[in-house]
Every structure is written in structure tokens, then in C-alpha cells.
Amino acid sequence: MKTLKLTFLLLFISFGIYSCSSDDTATDDPQGGTPLEFRQELNVSYGSDPEQVFDIYLPANRTLDTKVMILVHGGGWTSGDKSDMDTFKDIMLEDLPNIAIVNINYRLADPDNQPYPMQIDDITSIVNLLKTNQNDYVISNDIGFLGTSAGAHLSMLWSYAFDTENDVQMVASVVGPTNFTDPAYLDNEDPLLQEIIDTFGLDTSIPYLEEISPYHQATAASPPTILFYGGQDPLIPTSQGVDMDTRLTELGVTHQFTLYPNAGHGWIGLELLDTWTKVKAFTQTHLE
């Protein structure tokens, strides 16, 4: 355990964009009264595309009340892999052993395939598959999201705008873009920031940018949210986190906001330990 904690503390996580429903539909007793052992399945397919796979880690002694955390990797919507979230997956297996973990891949955007709504559709497919296999996996419908960078954006957007069954109990955003109508993006003279907008295609109208922005999709019914941002992030302006914090406060949504003034698009050491400590406590409060 000490070795794992030390590894997590020292590991540099590059989040780079470029690199309360308990109404379970199952009524059977899948366990048959026998405690279940830990189970994992890797590269479970949820679609016809090779990128549509996820890994699932099911805890021992689980029941139909066992909650699920979905991990969503970053990579600017155009790159990245579920293995990028292995650090979070490994520490969750140690520190939150009663929660099922689903570490996902999704179809990556390219010039012919925009990220929206493709990647949102992939998350919907995953959630639906988990429900379809609820008795087999022995899990509840209650889910949380932990995403980094582009994955954090997708986690918030799906949770705020596409969770029609109110299954999401919490969402954690680590350096996730929140508002594409932010002047820091719209009025930018930075090619890196402009590339983020360009990733979503030729439609840069305000209504479209609002549609893909968690900031504009949040409501008073949005799930509890925990936010982390770096004050020196070259890709995600500080206003993305500060304004999201203000918006959730205005809506009365339970949330926490942490800004590390000297951190960039990822951090190490005590700041990283602080992030995990807060995510763990938030998860134990809202999901476990």
C-alpha cells in the first residue's frame, strides 16, 4: 500500500488535451446468497468500432447496491487511451474497494468525425450496456464520473445534459473545459486555444457552442461536482474553472472547486495527493 501511495504521489499525470437514482430495475438475487469474488473483464466491446471498448473491475462482495465509477481519459477528443487513467484506476482499487470501476475508450475525433455528439453517444451506449448487464455484473444503476481534460468535459456534459434517468450521483472534473463561449476562447490569439474550438467543426455559432458547454447545460438538478484547475494551464484558461464554480453556486449545486495557482495542465507531489484526497472524500460522500 505504501508503495502504491508513494508511486501515486510522485507520478506526473499529464492530463494534456494534446498528448440520485437508486431505482434499480433488477429484482433477482444474482448472488444466490453466495458472496461474490473480485472480477475483471478487459476490452469489453460496446459497439462495432475497435475503439468502442472498456475495462470493468467488479469488487468482491458486491450487490445490486454497488455503485459504479466511470473513468474518462483526456487527449483533446482526438487522442488518448483508457490506459492513461490507470493511475486513478489503481488507487481507486486500493482506496475505494467497494466501488465498481469502468475505464472507457471512446471513438476519437478526426477531420471526418467530430467529437460531438459521437463521444457523448458512446457514453450513452456504455451506460445502457451496464444496465442491460446489471444482473450479470451485480451493480446498481448509480454511477459517477471521473474525467481528465477532454474526458472531464465529456463527463460533465453527459452528466448535465444527457443523464435522462438521473443515474449520475457525482462528477469529478480535472482540468476539464467548461465553456466554449468564454472570451478566453472566442477572442483568443493563441493557436493552441483556437485548435480546441476547431476540433468541434465549422459551426462556431453561439447556440452550438452553448450546446457543447457544461457551463450552459448545468441546471439546479445537476449532480454534485468537484473541480480541479491549474492557474498556469496553457490550454484551459483559469476562467473555465472560476466561472464554472460561480455558475454551480448560482444554481445551488453541491460542489467543490480547487485552483492550484502554480500548476499547469497536470501536477505532481503534494498537489496531486491533495487532488486524490479530495476526490476520495467526495466519492465516499456521494457515491460509495
Coordinates of C-alpha atoms in Angstrom, one line a residue:
M1 CA 0.0 0.0 0.0
K2 CA 2.8 2.4 0.9
T3 CA 4.5 1.7 -2.4
L4 CA 1.3 2.4 -4.3
K5 CA 0.7 5.6 -2.4
L6 CA 4.3 6.8 -3.0
T7 CA 4.0 6.0 -6.7
F8 CA 0.8 7.9 -7.0
L9 CA 2.3 10.9 -5.1
L10 CA 5.4 11.1 -7.3
L11 CA 3.8 10.2 -10.6
F12 CA 3.4 13.1 -13.0
I13 CA -0.1 13.0 -14.6
S14 CA -0.2 14.6 -18.0
F15 CA -3.8 15.4 -18.5
G16 CA -2.9 17.2 -21.7
I17 CA -5.5 17.9 -24.3
Y18 CA -2.9 17.1 -26.8
S19 CA -0.9 14.2 -25.7
C20 CA -29.6 10.0 -7.1
S21 CA -31.3 7.3 -8.6
S22 CA -31.5 4.0 -6.7
D23 CA -34.3 2.7 -8.8
D24 CA -32.6 -0.5 -10.0
T25 CA -34.6 -2.4 -12.4
A26 CA -33.2 -5.8 -11.4
T27 CA -35.2 -7.7 -8.7
D28 CA -33.5 -11.1 -8.8
D29 CA -30.8 -12.2 -6.4
P30 CA -27.9 -12.8 -8.8
Q31 CA -25.6 -13.9 -5.9
G32 CA -27.8 -16.7 -4.8
G33 CA -26.7 -15.8 -1.3
T34 CA -23.1 -16.5 -2.0
P35 CA -20.5 -13.7 -1.7
L36 CA -19.0 -12.8 -5.0
E37 CA -15.3 -12.6 -5.7
F38 CA -13.4 -9.8 -7.4
R39 CA -13.9 -9.9 -11.2
Q40 CA -12.4 -8.0 -14.1
E41 CA -13.1 -8.0 -17.8
L42 CA -10.8 -6.2 -20.2
N43 CA -11.7 -4.7 -23.6
V44 CA -15.4 -5.3 -23.4
S45 CA -16.9 -4.3 -26.7
Y46 CA -19.9 -2.0 -26.7
G47 CA -20.0 -1.2 -30.4
S48 CA -18.7 -2.2 -33.8
D49 CA -15.7 0.3 -33.8
P50 CA -12.4 -1.1 -32.4
E51 CA -12.2 2.0 -30.1
Q52 CA -15.6 1.2 -28.5
V53 CA -14.2 -0.9 -25.6
F54 CA -14.0 -0.6 -21.8
D55 CA -12.4 -2.4 -18.9
I56 CA -14.6 -3.2 -15.9
Y57 CA -13.4 -4.1 -12.4
L58 CA -16.1 -5.5 -10.1
P59 CA -15.4 -5.6 -6.3
A60 CA -15.7 -8.6 -4.1
N61 CA -18.9 -8.9 -2.1
R62 CA -20.7 -6.7 -4.4
T63 CA -24.5 -6.4 -4.5
L64 CA -27.1 -4.7 -6.6
D65 CA -26.4 -1.6 -4.5
T66 CA -22.8 -1.5 -5.6
K67 CA -22.1 1.9 -7.3
V68 CA -20.0 2.4 -10.4
M69 CA -17.3 5.0 -11.3
I70 CA -16.7 5.6 -15.0
L71 CA -13.2 6.9 -15.9
V72 CA -12.9 9.1 -19.0
H73 CA -9.5 9.8 -20.4
G74 CA -8.3 13.1 -22.0
G75 CA -6.4 13.7 -25.2
G76 CA -8.1 16.7 -26.9
W77 CA -11.0 14.5 -28.1
T78 CA -8.6 13.2 -30.9
S79 CA -6.2 11.1 -29.0
G80 CA -5.6 9.3 -25.7
D81 CA -6.5 5.9 -24.3
K82 CA -8.1 4.3 -21.2
S83 CA -4.6 3.3 -20.1
D84 CA -4.0 7.0 -19.4
M85 CA -6.4 6.6 -16.4
D86 CA -4.6 3.5 -14.9
T87 CA -3.1 5.6 -12.1
F88 CA -6.6 6.6 -11.0
K89 CA -7.9 3.1 -11.5
D90 CA -5.2 1.5 -9.4
I91 CA -5.5 3.9 -6.5
M92 CA -9.3 3.5 -6.6
L93 CA -9.0 -0.3 -6.4
E94 CA -6.9 0.3 -3.2
D95 CA -8.8 3.2 -1.5
L96 CA -12.3 2.7 -2.7
P97 CA -12.6 -1.1 -2.9
N98 CA -16.4 -1.2 -2.7
I99 CA -17.0 0.7 -6.0
A100 CA -17.0 -0.9 -9.4
I101 CA -14.8 0.8 -11.9
V102 CA -15.4 1.1 -15.7
N103 CA -12.4 2.6 -17.6
I104 CA -13.5 3.5 -21.1
N105 CA -12.3 4.2 -24.5
Y106 CA -14.4 6.1 -27.0
R107 CA -14.2 6.9 -30.7
L108 CA -11.6 9.5 -31.3
A109 CA -12.4 12.5 -33.4
D110 CA -10.7 13.2 -36.8
P111 CA -11.4 15.6 -39.7
D112 CA -14.3 13.4 -40.8
N113 CA -15.8 12.6 -37.4
Q114 CA -16.4 15.4 -34.9
P115 CA -16.3 14.6 -31.2
Y116 CA -19.9 15.8 -30.6
P117 CA -22.3 14.0 -30.5
M118 CA -20.2 10.9 -31.3
Q119 CA -18.4 10.7 -28.0
I120 CA -21.5 11.5 -26.0
D121 CA -23.3 8.8 -27.8
D122 CA -20.5 6.4 -26.8
I123 CA -21.0 7.2 -23.2
T124 CA -24.8 6.6 -23.5
S125 CA -24.1 3.2 -25.1
I126 CA -21.8 2.3 -22.2
V127 CA -24.3 3.3 -19.6
N128 CA -27.1 1.4 -21.4
L129 CA -24.9 -1.7 -21.6
L130 CA -24.1 -1.6 -17.9
K131 CA -27.9 -1.5 -17.2
T132 CA -28.5 -4.4 -19.6
N133 CA -25.9 -6.5 -17.9
Q134 CA -26.8 -5.4 -14.4
N135 CA -27.7 -8.8 -13.1
D136 CA -24.5 -10.3 -14.6
Y137 CA -22.2 -7.7 -13.2
V138 CA -24.2 -7.3 -10.0
I139 CA -24.1 -3.5 -9.8
S140 CA -26.6 -0.7 -9.3
N141 CA -27.6 2.0 -11.7
D142 CA -25.9 4.7 -9.6
I143 CA -22.8 6.0 -11.4
G144 CA -20.2 8.6 -11.0
F145 CA -17.7 10.1 -13.5
L146 CA -14.0 11.0 -13.1
G147 CA -12.6 12.6 -16.2
T148 CA -9.4 14.5 -17.1
S149 CA -9.2 17.3 -19.6
A150 CA -11.3 16.4 -22.7
G151 CA -12.6 13.4 -20.7
A152 CA -13.7 15.8 -17.9
H153 CA -15.6 17.9 -20.4
L154 CA -17.4 14.8 -21.7
S155 CA -18.1 13.7 -18.2
M156 CA -19.7 17.0 -17.2
L157 CA -21.6 17.4 -20.4
W158 CA -23.1 13.9 -20.3
S159 CA -24.0 14.3 -16.6
Y160 CA -25.6 17.7 -17.0
A161 CA -27.4 17.3 -20.3
F162 CA -27.8 13.6 -21.2
D163 CA -28.5 11.8 -17.9
T164 CA -32.2 11.3 -18.6
E165 CA -32.6 8.8 -15.8
N166 CA -30.8 10.8 -13.1
D167 CA -28.3 8.0 -12.6
V168 CA -25.3 10.2 -12.0
Q169 CA -24.5 10.8 -8.4
M170 CA -21.3 12.8 -8.8
V171 CA -18.9 14.0 -11.4
A172 CA -15.2 14.9 -10.9
S173 CA -13.5 17.2 -13.4
V174 CA -9.7 17.5 -13.6
V175 CA -8.8 20.4 -15.9
G176 CA -12.0 20.0 -18.0
P177 CA -13.1 22.7 -20.4
T178 CA -16.5 24.0 -19.4
N179 CA -17.5 27.0 -21.6
F180 CA -16.6 27.4 -25.2
T181 CA -18.3 30.9 -25.3
D182 CA -15.7 32.1 -22.8
P183 CA -14.0 35.2 -24.4
A184 CA -10.7 33.5 -23.5
Y185 CA -11.6 31.1 -26.3
L186 CA -13.7 33.2 -28.6
D187 CA -11.3 36.2 -28.6
N188 CA -8.1 34.3 -28.4
E189 CA -5.0 34.9 -30.5
D190 CA -3.4 31.6 -29.4
P191 CA -3.3 28.8 -32.0
L192 CA -3.5 26.2 -29.2
L193 CA -6.7 27.6 -27.9
Q194 CA -8.1 28.0 -31.3
E195 CA -7.4 24.4 -32.1
I196 CA -9.6 23.4 -29.3
I197 CA -12.5 25.3 -30.8
D198 CA -11.7 24.0 -34.3
T199 CA -11.8 20.4 -33.1
F200 CA -15.6 20.7 -32.9
G201 CA -16.0 21.6 -36.5
L202 CA -17.0 24.6 -38.6
D203 CA -20.1 25.6 -36.6
T204 CA -18.9 28.2 -34.2
S205 CA -22.3 29.8 -33.6
I206 CA -23.1 30.7 -30.0
P207 CA -26.0 28.3 -29.8
Y208 CA -23.8 25.4 -30.9
L209 CA -21.0 26.4 -28.5
E210 CA -23.5 26.6 -25.7
E211 CA -24.9 23.2 -26.6
I212 CA -21.5 21.6 -26.1
S213 CA -20.6 23.6 -23.0
P214 CA -21.2 22.1 -19.5
Y215 CA -21.4 25.7 -18.2
H216 CA -24.5 26.3 -20.2
Q217 CA -26.0 22.9 -19.7
A218 CA -25.8 22.8 -15.9
T219 CA -29.1 23.2 -14.0
A220 CA -30.2 23.2 -10.4
A221 CA -30.7 19.4 -10.8
S222 CA -27.1 18.8 -11.9
P223 CA -25.2 16.2 -9.8
P224 CA -22.6 17.1 -7.1
T225 CA -19.5 18.2 -8.9
I226 CA -15.8 18.5 -7.9
L227 CA -13.5 20.7 -10.0
F228 CA -9.7 21.0 -10.2
Y229 CA -7.7 23.5 -12.3
G230 CA -4.2 24.9 -12.7
G231 CA -3.6 28.6 -12.6
Q232 CA -0.8 28.3 -15.2
D233 CA -2.6 26.0 -17.6
P234 CA -1.8 27.0 -21.2
L235 CA -4.8 25.1 -22.6
I236 CA -7.6 25.6 -20.1
P237 CA -7.9 29.3 -19.1
T238 CA -8.4 29.8 -15.4
S239 CA -11.8 31.4 -16.2
Q240 CA -13.1 27.9 -17.2
G241 CA -12.9 26.7 -13.6
V242 CA -13.7 30.0 -11.8
D243 CA -16.8 30.7 -13.9
M244 CA -18.0 27.1 -13.5
D245 CA -17.6 27.4 -9.8
T246 CA -19.7 30.6 -9.9
R247 CA -22.3 29.0 -12.1
L248 CA -22.8 26.0 -9.8
T249 CA -23.0 28.3 -6.8
E250 CA -25.7 30.3 -8.5
L251 CA -27.7 27.1 -9.3
G252 CA -27.3 25.8 -5.8
V253 CA -25.5 22.6 -7.0
T254 CA -23.4 20.9 -4.4
H255 CA -19.8 21.3 -5.5
Q256 CA -16.2 21.9 -4.6
F257 CA -13.6 23.9 -6.5
T258 CA -9.8 23.8 -6.2
L259 CA -7.4 26.0 -8.1
Y260 CA -3.7 25.3 -7.8
P261 CA -2.2 28.7 -8.6
N262 CA 1.2 27.5 -9.9
A263 CA 0.0 24.3 -11.6
G264 CA -0.3 23.8 -15.3
H265 CA -2.3 21.2 -17.3
G266 CA -1.4 18.5 -14.7
W267 CA 0.6 18.5 -11.5
I268 CA 2.7 16.3 -9.1
G269 CA 3.6 15.9 -5.5
L270 CA 1.5 17.4 -2.7
E271 CA -1.0 19.0 -5.2
L272 CA -1.6 15.6 -6.7
L273 CA -2.0 14.0 -3.3
D274 CA -4.4 16.8 -2.4
T275 CA -6.5 16.1 -5.6
W276 CA -6.8 12.4 -4.8
T277 CA -7.6 13.1 -1.1
K278 CA -10.5 15.4 -2.1
V279 CA -11.8 13.1 -4.9
K280 CA -11.8 10.1 -2.5
A281 CA -13.7 12.0 0.2
F282 CA -16.2 13.4 -2.4
T283 CA -16.7 9.9 -3.8
Q284 CA -17.2 8.4 -0.3
T285 CA -19.9 11.1 0.4
H286 CA -21.8 11.0 -2.9
L287 CA -21.2 7.6 -4.5
E288 CA -20.0 4.9 -2.1

